[in-house]
mmCIF file of C-alpha atoms and ligand atoms in Angstrom:
data_model
loop_
_atom_site.group_PDB
_atom_site.id
_atom_site.type_symbol
_atom_site.label_atom_id
_atom_site.label_comp_id
_atom_site.label_asym_id
_atom_site.label_seq_id
_atom_site.Cartn_x
_atom_site.Cartn_y
_atom_site.Cartn_z
ATOM 1 C CA UNK A 198 -0.048 -0.068 -0.170
ATOM 2 C CA UNK A 199 0.961 3.904 -0.503
ATOM 3 C CA UNK A 200 4.463 2.756 -2.365
ATOM 4 C CA UNK A 201 5.946 -0.138 -1.982
ATOM 5 C CA UNK A 202 8.377 0.562 0.328
ATOM 6 C CA UNK A 203 11.553 -1.862 1.191
ATOM 7 C CA UNK A 204 12.734 -2.119 4.939
ATOM 8 C CA UNK A 205 15.570 -3.826 6.305
ATOM 9 C CA UNK A 206 18.237 -3.634 9.365
ATOM 10 C CA UNK A 207 21.708 -5.028 9.994
ATOM 11 C CA UNK A 208 23.291 -5.669 13.528
ATOM 12 C CA UNK A 209 26.257 -3.427 13.381
ATOM 13 C CA UNK A 210 28.597 -6.760 14.086
ATOM 14 C CA UNK A 211 32.079 -5.581 13.081
ATOM 15 C CA UNK A 212 33.288 -5.994 9.689
ATOM 16 C CA UNK A 213 31.521 -7.499 7.173
ATOM 17 C CA UNK A 214 32.418 -10.605 4.726
ATOM 18 C CA UNK A 215 31.887 -12.463 1.808
ATOM 19 C CA UNK A 216 29.063 -14.370 2.552
ATOM 20 C CA UNK A 217 27.304 -10.867 3.769
ATOM 21 C CA UNK A 218 28.323 -9.928 0.194
ATOM 22 C CA UNK A 219 26.881 -12.850 -1.392
ATOM 23 C CA UNK A 220 23.832 -13.285 0.716
ATOM 24 C CA UNK A 221 22.481 -9.977 2.145
ATOM 25 C CA UNK A 222 23.993 -7.282 0.278
ATOM 26 C CA UNK A 223 23.338 -8.568 -3.543
ATOM 27 C CA UNK A 224 19.972 -8.381 -2.645
ATOM 28 C CA UNK A 225 19.943 -5.142 -1.323
ATOM 29 C CA UNK A 226 21.522 -3.864 -4.620
ATOM 30 C CA UNK A 227 19.187 -5.872 -6.802
ATOM 31 C CA UNK A 228 16.186 -3.848 -4.604
ATOM 32 C CA UNK A 229 17.558 -0.552 -4.203
ATOM 33 C CA UNK A 230 16.758 -0.198 -8.097
ATOM 34 C CA UNK A 231 13.136 -1.221 -8.193
ATOM 35 C CA UNK A 232 11.932 -0.029 -4.981
ATOM 36 C CA UNK A 233 12.504 2.672 -2.438
ATOM 37 C CA UNK A 234 14.521 1.230 -0.024
ATOM 38 C CA UNK A 235 15.052 1.915 3.296
ATOM 39 C CA UNK A 236 18.336 -0.044 5.061
ATOM 40 C CA UNK A 237 19.170 0.873 8.433
ATOM 41 C CA UNK A 238 21.839 0.319 11.098
ATOM 42 C CA UNK A 239 20.038 -1.903 14.224
ATOM 43 C CA UNK A 240 22.152 -0.404 17.011
ATOM 44 C CA UNK A 241 19.607 -1.096 19.409
ATOM 45 C CA UNK A 242 18.940 -4.310 18.427
ATOM 46 C CA UNK A 243 22.809 -5.097 18.999
ATOM 47 C CA UNK A 244 22.381 -3.650 22.797
ATOM 48 C CA UNK A 245 19.927 -6.323 23.408
ATOM 49 C CA UNK A 246 22.541 -9.008 23.824
ATOM 50 C CA UNK A 247 25.617 -6.613 23.526
ATOM 51 C CA UNK A 248 24.515 -4.196 26.900
ATOM 52 C CA UNK A 249 27.500 -5.002 29.001
ATOM 53 C CA UNK A 250 30.018 -4.015 26.440
ATOM 54 C CA UNK A 251 28.721 -1.158 24.630
ATOM 55 C CA UNK A 252 32.063 0.100 23.234
ATOM 56 C CA UNK A 253 32.384 -0.977 20.109
ATOM 57 C CA UNK A 254 28.773 -0.534 18.440
ATOM 58 C CA UNK A 255 29.651 3.102 17.002
ATOM 59 C CA UNK A 256 32.851 2.302 15.511
ATOM 60 C CA UNK A 257 31.008 -1.378 14.253
ATOM 61 C CA UNK A 258 28.150 0.998 12.440
ATOM 62 C CA UNK A 259 30.049 3.135 10.599
ATOM 63 C CA UNK A 260 32.433 0.573 9.398
ATOM 64 C CA UNK A 261 29.360 -0.990 8.761
ATOM 65 C CA UNK A 262 27.663 2.156 6.407
ATOM 66 C CA UNK A 263 31.131 1.740 4.552
ATOM 67 C CA UNK A 264 30.792 -1.769 3.559
ATOM 68 C CA UNK A 265 27.726 -1.391 2.634
ATOM 69 C CA UNK A 266 28.489 1.540 0.405
ATOM 70 C CA UNK A 267 31.965 0.092 -0.945
ATOM 71 C CA UNK A 268 29.868 -3.207 -1.821
ATOM 72 C CA UNK A 269 27.359 -1.041 -4.417
ATOM 73 C CA UNK A 270 24.281 0.057 -1.903
ATOM 74 C CA UNK A 271 23.991 3.342 -2.855
ATOM 75 C CA UNK A 272 23.203 6.236 -1.193
ATOM 76 C CA UNK A 273 21.592 8.187 -3.740
ATOM 77 C CA UNK A 274 19.063 5.382 -4.714
ATOM 78 C CA UNK A 275 18.498 3.511 -1.105
ATOM 79 C CA UNK A 276 17.896 5.298 2.416
ATOM 80 C CA UNK A 277 20.241 4.761 5.047
ATOM 81 C CA UNK A 278 20.291 5.404 8.962
ATOM 82 C CA UNK A 279 20.906 4.509 11.580
ATOM 83 C CA UNK A 280 18.012 3.021 14.287
ATOM 84 C CA UNK A 281 18.954 5.344 17.313
ATOM 85 C CA UNK A 282 18.598 8.551 15.585
ATOM 86 C CA UNK A 283 15.473 8.150 14.871
ATOM 87 C CA UNK A 284 13.804 8.239 18.357
ATOM 88 C CA UNK A 285 10.181 7.477 16.987
ATOM 89 C CA UNK A 286 11.251 3.967 16.752
ATOM 90 C CA UNK A 287 11.414 4.112 20.976
ATOM 91 C CA UNK A 288 8.200 5.925 20.734
ATOM 92 C CA UNK A 289 6.305 3.338 18.392
ATOM 93 C CA UNK A 290 7.805 0.114 20.439
ATOM 94 C CA UNK A 291 6.757 1.388 23.795
ATOM 95 C CA UNK A 292 3.203 2.424 22.594
ATOM 96 C CA UNK A 293 3.008 -0.973 20.814
ATOM 97 C CA UNK A 294 4.259 -2.585 23.810
ATOM 98 C CA UNK A 295 1.038 -1.393 25.841
ATOM 99 C CA UNK A 296 -1.555 -3.842 23.609
ATOM 100 C CA UNK A 297 1.304 -6.606 22.611
ATOM 101 C CA UNK A 298 0.691 -9.928 24.775
ATOM 102 C CA UNK A 299 3.649 -11.450 27.229
ATOM 103 C CA UNK A 300 2.751 -14.435 25.333
ATOM 104 C CA UNK A 301 3.447 -13.357 22.200
ATOM 105 C CA UNK A 302 7.250 -12.511 23.132
ATOM 106 C CA UNK A 303 8.028 -15.557 24.688
ATOM 107 C CA UNK A 304 6.457 -17.781 22.038
ATOM 108 C CA UNK A 305 8.731 -16.133 19.600
ATOM 109 C CA UNK A 306 11.438 -18.806 18.369
ATOM 110 C CA UNK A 307 14.264 -17.149 18.850
ATOM 111 C CA UNK A 308 14.139 -15.848 22.243
ATOM 112 C CA UNK A 309 14.295 -19.145 23.978
ATOM 113 C CA UNK A 310 16.780 -20.282 21.062
ATOM 114 C CA UNK A 311 19.593 -17.042 21.436
ATOM 115 C CA UNK A 312 19.051 -17.388 25.462
ATOM 116 C CA UNK A 313 20.076 -20.887 25.690
ATOM 117 C CA UNK A 314 23.324 -20.207 22.849
ATOM 118 C CA UNK A 315 24.347 -17.227 24.208
ATOM 119 C CA UNK A 316 25.008 -19.186 27.687
ATOM 120 C CA UNK A 317 27.921 -16.432 28.108
ATOM 121 C CA UNK A 318 25.514 -13.745 28.984
ATOM 122 C CA UNK A 319 22.244 -13.099 30.765
ATOM 123 C CA UNK A 320 19.667 -12.071 28.670
ATOM 124 C CA UNK A 321 16.483 -12.359 31.063
ATOM 125 C CA UNK A 322 16.052 -9.209 30.277
ATOM 126 C CA UNK A 323 13.006 -6.671 29.116
ATOM 127 C CA UNK A 324 15.073 -5.763 26.258
ATOM 128 C CA UNK A 325 15.737 -9.027 25.057
ATOM 129 C CA UNK A 326 12.184 -9.999 25.489
ATOM 130 C CA UNK A 327 11.028 -7.039 23.672
ATOM 131 C CA UNK A 328 13.551 -7.370 20.920
ATOM 132 C CA UNK A 329 10.479 -8.298 17.987
ATOM 133 C CA UNK A 330 8.649 -5.744 19.206
ATOM 134 C CA UNK A 331 11.772 -3.653 18.735
ATOM 135 C CA UNK A 332 11.655 -4.807 15.046
ATOM 136 C CA UNK A 333 8.040 -4.717 14.619
ATOM 137 C CA UNK A 334 8.062 -1.020 15.587
ATOM 138 C CA UNK A 335 11.238 -0.538 12.946
ATOM 139 C CA UNK A 336 9.211 -1.882 10.147
ATOM 140 C CA UNK A 337 5.385 -0.744 11.198
ATOM 141 C CA UNK A 338 7.118 2.793 11.500
ATOM 142 C CA UNK A 339 8.091 3.234 7.740
ATOM 143 C CA UNK A 340 4.851 1.271 6.452
ATOM 144 C CA UNK A 341 7.233 -1.128 4.933
ATOM 145 C CA UNK A 342 5.710 -3.457 2.389
ATOM 146 C CA UNK A 343 8.860 -5.827 1.640
ATOM 147 C CA UNK A 344 11.414 -6.726 4.395
ATOM 148 C CA UNK A 345 14.434 -8.981 2.785
ATOM 149 C CA UNK A 346 15.769 -11.040 5.498
ATOM 150 C CA UNK A 347 17.182 -14.666 6.159
ATOM 151 C CA UNK A 348 14.962 -17.812 7.203
ATOM 152 C CA UNK A 349 15.964 -16.997 10.931
ATOM 153 C CA UNK A 350 14.117 -13.690 10.919
ATOM 154 C CA UNK A 351 10.903 -14.658 9.243
ATOM 155 C CA UNK A 352 9.270 -14.936 12.786
ATOM 156 C CA UNK A 353 10.119 -11.633 13.396
ATOM 157 C CA UNK A 354 8.032 -10.539 10.471
ATOM 158 C CA UNK A 355 5.200 -12.891 11.041
ATOM 159 C CA UNK A 356 5.011 -11.291 14.478
ATOM 160 C CA UNK A 357 4.905 -7.793 13.176
ATOM 161 C CA UNK A 358 1.905 -8.904 10.773
ATOM 162 C CA UNK A 359 0.159 -9.826 14.093
ATOM 163 C CA UNK A 360 1.114 -6.551 15.839
ATOM 164 C CA UNK A 361 0.007 -4.433 12.772
ATOM 165 C CA UNK A 362 -3.359 -6.833 12.885
ATOM 166 C CA UNK A 363 -3.990 -6.259 16.488
ATOM 167 C CA UNK A 364 -3.105 -2.635 16.594
ATOM 168 C CA UNK A 365 -5.221 -1.995 13.269
ATOM 169 C CA UNK A 366 -8.204 -4.086 15.276
ATOM 170 C CA UNK A 367 -8.057 -2.216 18.405
ATOM 171 C CA UNK A 368 -7.559 1.235 17.511
ATOM 172 C CA UNK A 369 -8.477 1.709 13.674
ATOM 173 C CA UNK A 370 -12.708 1.391 14.879
ATOM 174 C CA UNK A 371 -13.697 4.181 14.984
ATOM 175 C CA UNK A 372 -17.428 6.153 15.782
ATOM 176 C CA UNK A 373 -19.601 6.651 12.384
ATOM 177 C CA UNK A 374 -16.498 4.529 10.490
ATOM 178 C CA UNK A 375 -19.493 3.745 7.754
ATOM 179 C CA UNK A 376 -20.611 6.804 6.853
ATOM 180 C CA UNK A 377 -17.361 8.095 6.831
ATOM 181 C CA UNK A 378 -15.939 5.559 4.202
ATOM 182 C CA UNK A 379 -18.985 5.830 2.249
ATOM 183 C CA UNK A 380 -18.039 9.728 2.374
ATOM 184 C CA UNK A 381 -14.203 9.087 1.324
ATOM 185 C CA UNK A 382 -15.621 6.669 -1.553
ATOM 186 C CA UNK A 383 -17.714 9.763 -2.937
ATOM 187 C CA UNK A 384 -14.117 11.561 -2.987
ATOM 188 C CA UNK A 385 -12.910 9.298 -5.691
ATOM 189 C CA UNK A 386 -15.385 10.940 -8.278
ATOM 190 C CA UNK A 387 -18.331 9.454 -9.562
ATOM 191 C CA UNK A 388 -16.464 6.455 -12.192
ATOM 192 C CA UNK A 389 -13.606 5.276 -9.772
ATOM 193 C CA UNK A 390 -16.239 5.156 -6.965
ATOM 194 C CA UNK A 391 -18.485 2.982 -8.573
ATOM 195 C CA UNK A 392 -15.550 0.754 -9.804
ATOM 196 C CA UNK A 393 -14.245 0.385 -6.348
ATOM 197 C CA UNK A 394 -17.524 -0.594 -4.979
ATOM 198 C CA UNK A 395 -17.946 -2.895 -7.729
ATOM 199 C CA UNK A 396 -14.376 -4.445 -6.975
ATOM 200 C CA UNK A 397 -15.381 -3.830 -3.306
ATOM 201 C CA UNK A 398 -18.656 -6.075 -3.603
ATOM 202 C CA UNK A 399 -16.709 -8.949 -5.644
ATOM 203 C CA UNK A 400 -14.187 -9.351 -3.190
ATOM 204 C CA UNK A 401 -16.561 -9.689 -0.026
ATOM 205 C CA UNK A 402 -19.191 -11.495 -1.902
ATOM 206 C CA UNK A 403 -17.150 -14.080 -3.843
ATOM 207 C CA UNK A 404 -14.370 -13.764 -1.810
ATOM 208 C CA UNK A 405 -12.356 -12.683 -5.106
ATOM 209 C CA UNK A 406 -8.551 -12.039 -4.487
ATOM 210 C CA UNK A 407 -7.903 -10.321 -7.828
ATOM 211 C CA UNK A 408 -10.554 -7.478 -7.303
ATOM 212 C CA UNK A 409 -9.291 -7.276 -3.732
ATOM 213 C CA UNK A 410 -6.101 -6.306 -5.407
ATOM 214 C CA UNK A 411 -7.359 -4.296 -8.341
ATOM 215 C CA UNK A 412 -9.198 -2.359 -5.759
ATOM 216 C CA UNK A 413 -6.346 -1.796 -3.660
ATOM 217 C CA UNK A 414 -3.967 -0.763 -6.671
ATOM 218 C CA UNK A 415 -6.669 1.908 -7.069
ATOM 219 C CA UNK A 416 -6.455 3.662 -3.726
ATOM 220 C CA UNK A 417 -2.468 3.499 -4.318
ATOM 221 C CA UNK A 418 -3.242 5.468 -7.035
ATOM 222 C CA UNK A 419 -5.100 8.139 -5.120
ATOM 223 C CA UNK A 420 -2.520 10.340 -4.150
ATOM 224 C CA UNK A 421 -4.466 13.265 -3.386
ATOM 225 C CA UNK A 422 -7.059 11.172 -1.183
ATOM 226 C CA UNK A 423 -6.264 12.360 2.566
ATOM 227 C CA UNK A 424 -4.520 9.849 4.115
ATOM 228 C CA UNK A 425 -7.459 9.517 6.473
ATOM 229 C CA UNK A 426 -9.872 8.711 4.097
ATOM 230 C CA UNK A 427 -7.116 6.093 1.828
ATOM 231 C CA UNK A 428 -7.190 4.414 5.426
ATOM 232 C CA UNK A 429 -10.687 4.050 5.805
ATOM 233 C CA UNK A 430 -10.996 2.959 2.464
ATOM 234 C CA UNK A 431 -8.256 0.387 2.764
ATOM 235 C CA UNK A 432 -9.773 -1.160 5.878
ATOM 236 C CA UNK A 433 -13.656 -0.461 4.349
ATOM 237 C CA UNK A 434 -12.417 -3.013 1.702
ATOM 238 C CA UNK A 435 -12.053 -5.682 3.668
ATOM 239 C CA UNK A 436 -14.671 -4.910 5.943
ATOM 240 C CA UNK A 437 -12.926 -4.024 9.224
ATOM 241 C CA UNK A 438 -11.724 -0.544 10.365
ATOM 242 C CA UNK A 439 -9.392 1.669 8.882
ATOM 243 C CA UNK A 440 -5.342 0.189 7.725
ATOM 244 C CA UNK A 441 -3.619 2.427 10.094
ATOM 245 C CA UNK A 442 -0.344 -0.005 10.055
ATOM 246 C CA UNK A 443 0.157 -1.771 7.199
ATOM 247 C CA UNK A 444 1.176 -5.712 7.328
ATOM 248 C CA UNK A 445 4.657 -6.563 5.831
ATOM 249 C CA UNK A 446 5.520 -9.358 3.720
ATOM 250 C CA UNK A 447 9.214 -11.474 3.442
ATOM 251 C CA UNK A 448 11.300 -10.896 0.916
ATOM 252 C CA UNK A 449 13.330 -14.388 1.921
ATOM 253 C CA UNK A 450 16.869 -13.838 0.939
ATOM 254 C CA UNK A 451 18.495 -16.909 0.116
ATOM 255 C CA UNK A 452 21.284 -18.390 2.549
ATOM 256 C CA UNK A 453 24.594 -17.549 0.939
ATOM 257 C CA UNK A 454 25.883 -20.149 -0.984
ATOM 258 C CA UNK A 455 29.082 -19.106 0.156
ATOM 259 C CA UNK A 456 31.128 -21.309 2.630
ATOM 260 C CA UNK A 457 33.573 -20.363 4.806
ATOM 261 C CA UNK A 458 37.014 -20.992 4.502
ATOM 262 C CA UNK A 459 37.044 -24.330 6.882
ATOM 263 C CA UNK A 460 33.681 -25.284 4.947
ATOM 264 C CA UNK A 461 31.327 -24.241 7.614
ATOM 265 C CA UNK A 462 29.261 -21.660 7.247
ATOM 266 C CA UNK A 463 31.058 -18.057 7.047
ATOM 267 C CA UNK A 464 31.004 -16.243 10.390
ATOM 268 C CA UNK A 465 33.002 -14.175 12.095
ATOM 269 C CA UNK A 466 32.641 -16.311 15.357
ATOM 270 C CA UNK A 467 34.500 -19.543 13.373
ATOM 271 C CA UNK A 468 37.220 -17.033 12.076
ATOM 272 C CA UNK A 469 36.726 -18.599 8.581
ATOM 273 C CA UNK A 470 35.955 -15.210 6.589
ATOM 274 C CA UNK A 471 37.486 -12.804 4.187
ATOM 275 C CA UNK A 472 36.411 -9.908 4.773
ATOM 276 C CA UNK A 473 35.643 -7.383 2.266
ATOM 277 C CA UNK A 474 38.137 -4.855 3.080
ATOM 278 C CA UNK A 475 40.439 -7.722 3.407
ATOM 279 C CA UNK A 476 44.145 -7.012 1.977
ATOM 280 C CA UNK A 477 45.321 -8.776 -0.693
ATOM 281 C CA UNK A 478 47.721 -10.414 0.644
ATOM 282 C CA UNK A 479 46.034 -11.588 3.348
ATOM 283 C CA UNK A 480 43.706 -12.473 0.915
ATOM 284 C CA UNK A 481 46.348 -14.584 -1.069
ATOM 285 C CA UNK A 482 47.702 -16.507 2.076
ATOM 286 C CA UNK A 483 44.023 -17.503 3.701
ATOM 287 C CA UNK A 484 42.751 -19.475 0.375
ATOM 288 C CA UNK A 485 46.169 -20.859 -0.423
ATOM 289 C CA UNK A 486 46.188 -22.159 3.579
ATOM 290 C CA UNK A 487 42.795 -23.055 2.986
ATOM 291 C CA UNK A 488 42.307 -27.186 3.901
ATOM 292 C CA UNK A 489 41.273 -28.858 1.040
ATOM 293 C CA UNK A 490 40.283 -32.720 1.118
ATOM 294 C CA UNK A 491 42.620 -34.466 3.062
ATOM 295 C CA UNK A 492 42.273 -37.362 0.866
ATOM 296 C CA UNK A 493 45.105 -35.735 -1.185
ATOM 297 C CA UNK A 494 48.037 -35.744 1.412
ATOM 298 C CA UNK A 495 50.741 -35.722 -2.120
ATOM 299 C CA UNK A 496 50.152 -34.039 -5.080
ATOM 300 C CA UNK A 497 49.389 -37.373 -6.774
ATOM 301 C CA UNK A 498 46.723 -38.846 -4.675
ATOM 302 C CA UNK A 499 43.470 -38.272 -6.414
ATOM 303 C CA UNK A 500 40.323 -36.205 -4.571
ATOM 304 C CA UNK A 501 36.748 -35.546 -4.354
ATOM 305 C CA UNK A 502 35.827 -32.410 -4.790
ATOM 306 C CA UNK A 503 32.463 -32.996 -2.491
ATOM 307 C CA UNK A 504 35.213 -33.191 0.325
ATOM 308 C CA UNK A 505 36.643 -29.728 -0.008
ATOM 309 C CA UNK A 506 35.775 -26.329 1.324
ATOM 310 C CA UNK A 507 37.545 -24.693 -1.988
ATOM 311 C CA UNK A 508 35.020 -26.582 -4.043
ATOM 312 C CA UNK A 509 32.092 -24.588 -2.948
ATOM 313 C CA UNK A 510 33.919 -21.712 -3.632
ATOM 314 C CA UNK A 511 33.745 -22.656 -7.275
ATOM 315 C CA UNK A 512 30.391 -22.937 -6.832
ATOM 316 C CA UNK A 513 30.160 -19.295 -6.776
ATOM 317 C CA UNK A 514 33.203 -17.950 -8.608
ATOM 318 C CA UNK A 515 33.686 -20.790 -11.296
ATOM 319 C CA UNK A 516 31.828 -21.239 -14.938
ATOM 320 C CA UNK A 517 31.031 -24.532 -16.120
ATOM 321 C CA UNK A 518 34.195 -25.240 -17.931
ATOM 322 C CA UNK A 519 36.370 -24.305 -15.015
ATOM 323 C CA UNK A 520 34.124 -26.356 -12.507
ATOM 324 C CA UNK A 521 34.686 -29.526 -15.320
ATOM 325 C CA UNK A 522 38.496 -28.512 -15.450
ATOM 326 C CA UNK A 523 38.510 -28.911 -11.158
ATOM 327 C CA UNK A 524 36.579 -32.154 -10.982
ATOM 328 C CA UNK A 525 38.474 -33.704 -13.563
ATOM 329 C CA UNK A 526 41.910 -32.172 -12.426
ATOM 330 C CA UNK A 527 41.060 -33.056 -8.475
ATOM 331 C CA UNK A 528 39.528 -36.778 -9.408
ATOM 332 C CA UNK A 529 42.546 -37.714 -11.560
ATOM 333 C CA UNK A 530 45.366 -36.295 -9.433
ATOM 334 C CA UNK A 531 45.741 -34.146 -12.960
ATOM 335 C CA UNK A 532 46.388 -30.833 -11.394
ATOM 336 C CA UNK A 533 47.343 -29.644 -7.958
ATOM 337 C CA UNK A 534 45.285 -27.941 -5.069
ATOM 338 C CA UNK A 535 47.104 -24.618 -5.550
ATOM 339 C CA UNK A 536 46.802 -24.935 -9.152
ATOM 340 C CA UNK A 537 42.611 -25.261 -8.718
ATOM 341 C CA UNK A 538 42.993 -22.566 -5.575
ATOM 342 C CA UNK A 539 44.316 -20.215 -7.862
ATOM 343 C CA UNK A 540 41.040 -18.974 -10.550
ATOM 344 C CA UNK A 541 39.634 -18.437 -6.988
ATOM 345 C CA UNK A 542 42.711 -16.008 -5.376
ATOM 346 C CA UNK A 543 42.211 -14.370 -8.474
ATOM 347 C CA UNK A 544 38.522 -14.043 -8.723
ATOM 348 C CA UNK A 545 38.113 -13.063 -4.982
ATOM 349 C CA UNK A 546 40.453 -10.200 -5.683
ATOM 350 C CA UNK A 547 39.141 -8.839 -8.771
ATOM 351 C CA UNK A 548 35.738 -9.160 -6.390
ATOM 352 C CA UNK A 549 37.456 -6.877 -3.662
ATOM 353 C CA UNK A 550 39.162 -4.604 -5.096
ATOM 354 C CA UNK A 551 36.711 -2.069 -6.443
ATOM 355 C CA UNK A 552 35.245 -2.407 -3.061
ATOM 356 C CA UNK A 553 38.298 -1.933 -0.853
ATOM 357 C CA UNK A 554 38.827 1.395 -3.119
ATOM 358 C CA UNK A 555 35.456 2.860 -2.658
ATOM 359 C CA UNK A 556 36.105 1.875 0.651
ATOM 360 C CA UNK A 557 39.309 3.991 1.157
ATOM 361 C CA UNK A 558 37.595 7.432 -0.268
ATOM 362 C CA UNK A 559 35.096 7.169 3.155
ATOM 363 C CA UNK A 560 38.240 6.089 5.452
ATOM 364 C CA UNK A 561 40.184 9.125 4.112
ATOM 365 C CA UNK A 562 37.837 11.522 4.766
ATOM 366 C CA UNK A 563 34.832 10.183 7.157
ATOM 367 C CA UNK A 564 32.286 13.408 7.020
ATOM 368 C CA UNK A 565 31.127 11.968 3.641
ATOM 369 C CA UNK A 566 29.674 8.554 5.510
ATOM 370 C CA UNK A 567 28.524 11.335 8.345
ATOM 371 C CA UNK A 568 26.929 13.117 5.559
ATOM 372 C CA UNK A 569 25.298 10.394 3.729
ATOM 373 C CA UNK A 570 23.659 9.151 6.921
ATOM 374 C CA UNK A 571 22.516 12.424 8.298
ATOM 375 C CA UNK A 572 20.617 12.613 5.085
ATOM 376 C CA UNK A 573 19.447 9.241 5.243
ATOM 377 C CA UNK A 574 18.011 9.995 8.565
ATOM 378 C CA UNK A 575 16.332 13.468 7.782
ATOM 379 C CA UNK A 576 14.186 11.399 4.805
ATOM 380 C CA UNK A 577 13.505 8.617 7.272
ATOM 381 C CA UNK A 578 12.378 11.066 10.474
ATOM 382 C CA UNK A 579 9.737 12.548 8.058
ATOM 383 C CA UNK A 580 8.306 9.432 7.186
ATOM 384 C CA UNK A 581 8.161 8.247 10.465
ATOM 385 C CA UNK A 582 6.782 11.161 11.553
ATOM 386 C CA UNK A 583 3.951 10.882 9.203
ATOM 387 C CA UNK A 584 2.938 7.306 10.929
ATOM 388 C CA UNK A 585 3.364 8.770 14.417
ATOM 389 C CA UNK A 586 1.010 11.313 13.807
ATOM 390 C CA UNK A 587 -1.404 8.661 12.831
ATOM 391 C CA UNK A 588 -0.570 6.815 15.858
ATOM 392 C CA UNK A 589 -1.099 9.089 18.203
ATOM 393 C CA UNK A 590 -4.169 10.601 16.582
ATOM 394 C CA UNK A 591 -5.528 6.884 16.644
ATOM 395 C CA UNK A 592 -4.849 6.720 20.532
ATOM 396 C CA UNK A 593 -6.072 9.741 21.512
ATOM 397 C CA UNK A 594 -2.361 11.452 22.059
ATOM 398 C CA UNK A 595 -3.013 14.277 19.951
ATOM 399 C CA UNK A 596 -3.992 16.611 23.048
ATOM 400 C CA UNK A 597 -5.264 19.249 20.031
HETATM 401 N N1 LIG B 718 16.913 -8.533 13.895
HETATM 402 C C1 LIG B 718 17.655 -8.657 12.345
HETATM 403 C C2 LIG B 718 18.698 -9.371 12.598
HETATM 404 O O1 LIG B 718 19.375 -9.901 13.311
HETATM 405 C C3 LIG B 718 18.065 -6.962 12.066
HETATM 406 C C4 LIG B 718 16.916 -6.177 12.380
HETATM 407 C C5 LIG B 718 16.134 -5.467 13.341
HETATM 408 C C6 LIG B 718 15.557 -5.895 11.506
HETATM 409 N N2 LIG B 718 15.040 -4.403 13.138
HETATM 410 C C7 LIG B 718 15.123 -5.136 11.859
HETATM 411 C C8 LIG B 718 15.891 -6.812 9.813
HETATM 412 C C9 LIG B 718 13.854 -4.604 10.878
HETATM 413 C C10 LIG B 718 14.261 -6.220 9.412
HETATM 414 C C11 LIG B 718 13.621 -5.078 9.651
HETATM 415 O O2 LIG B 718 19.203 -9.373 11.206
HETATM 416 FE FE1 SF4 B 719 40.014 -29.445 -3.537
HETATM 417 FE FE2 SF4 B 719 40.509 -28.206 -5.443
HETATM 418 FE FE3 SF4 B 719 42.576 -29.956 -4.195
HETATM 419 FE FE4 SF4 B 719 40.521 -31.345 -5.596
HETATM 420 S S1 SF4 B 719 42.179 -29.942 -6.507
HETATM 421 S S2 SF4 B 719 41.126 -31.294 -3.012
HETATM 422 S S3 SF4 B 719 38.772 -29.322 -5.300
HETATM 423 S S4 SF4 B 719 41.666 -27.795 -3.789
#
């Protein structure tokens, strides 16, 4: 609804690596050309688990934004900002907390999982329980339609949908809703009003989903209709009250096919990464010393690519011809492992060189990133303020 906005956030965990690039960032870069996109640093989310050592958060945040831009996220297309610079997220989080049943939060699968996994810290805190609700506020405050995230975050977006529905149900009803909706339909003009009424009938009476979509699209185009009326009509279309908050959909990000240097998932905590700003000598050394199929003790021992982490890198960086070369050469001991690794070294160097170069510009002049984020925050703040005005109004907090 409205313009279909895309929103996603990342916790500032330090230098990003190739796993982030091939998983998340390439997806963000693709989307920025298709939709208005908002990408933000979830620094408050980082504090829910790292509240005892908050010192690194800021540095990590700047480094992360530099990595985004270095990788190709374009501040001229996407809005880049920092969560804690938009205090409206906290206000919405607080207001939503009033109507959020505790049981809903306790049932979010990541809650118990993470508590059991991160045993080195006490996560029986108010903030950690509220993690998914803070995420809901992040999404709902921009009325985002699409949220690109990985599998692990799907329950949080589902949760957000339920919160939006509950909010709209509780506060979207108003006295005289039906009459106000009918008056709003008239404002569409005779022809569109007739079409809208007809489509609504088809949806409500026959469950015609296409009619619903067409009616929603018709409303999307009515930029001149006052917002309150649009909310009413989106709601009236489905027979309920006003739709103040928009239910978001997941855009599932495929897990990165790129494994870590040891064959496990690439992750900083496993020490098996190549950072986006890794120095060329280090890239070369890391790849050349990667473990290979343990069966290839001597150069003359044949191997099995499926048992070798280098093979997984060829899946990402090599075409069919080169994969054939690897398969043939490995299984017959026709090539050595260093020979097999060389094209990977070259491909990674080619991929990272422009990123390193772009990052350097921002490292040399930190005000550039500061300004990009300041601009992004201004834009984000304007959008957040719009939603908050409607939310406060729905809750009777305007004090006009
Ligand atoms: N929880 C997300 C993660 O750990 C980060 C995040 C915070 C987020 N708020 C968000 C992602 C809103 C998408 C939308 O990856
Ligand atoms: Fe791995 Fe290549 Fe060596 Fe085979 S030849 S074990 S695929 S590095």
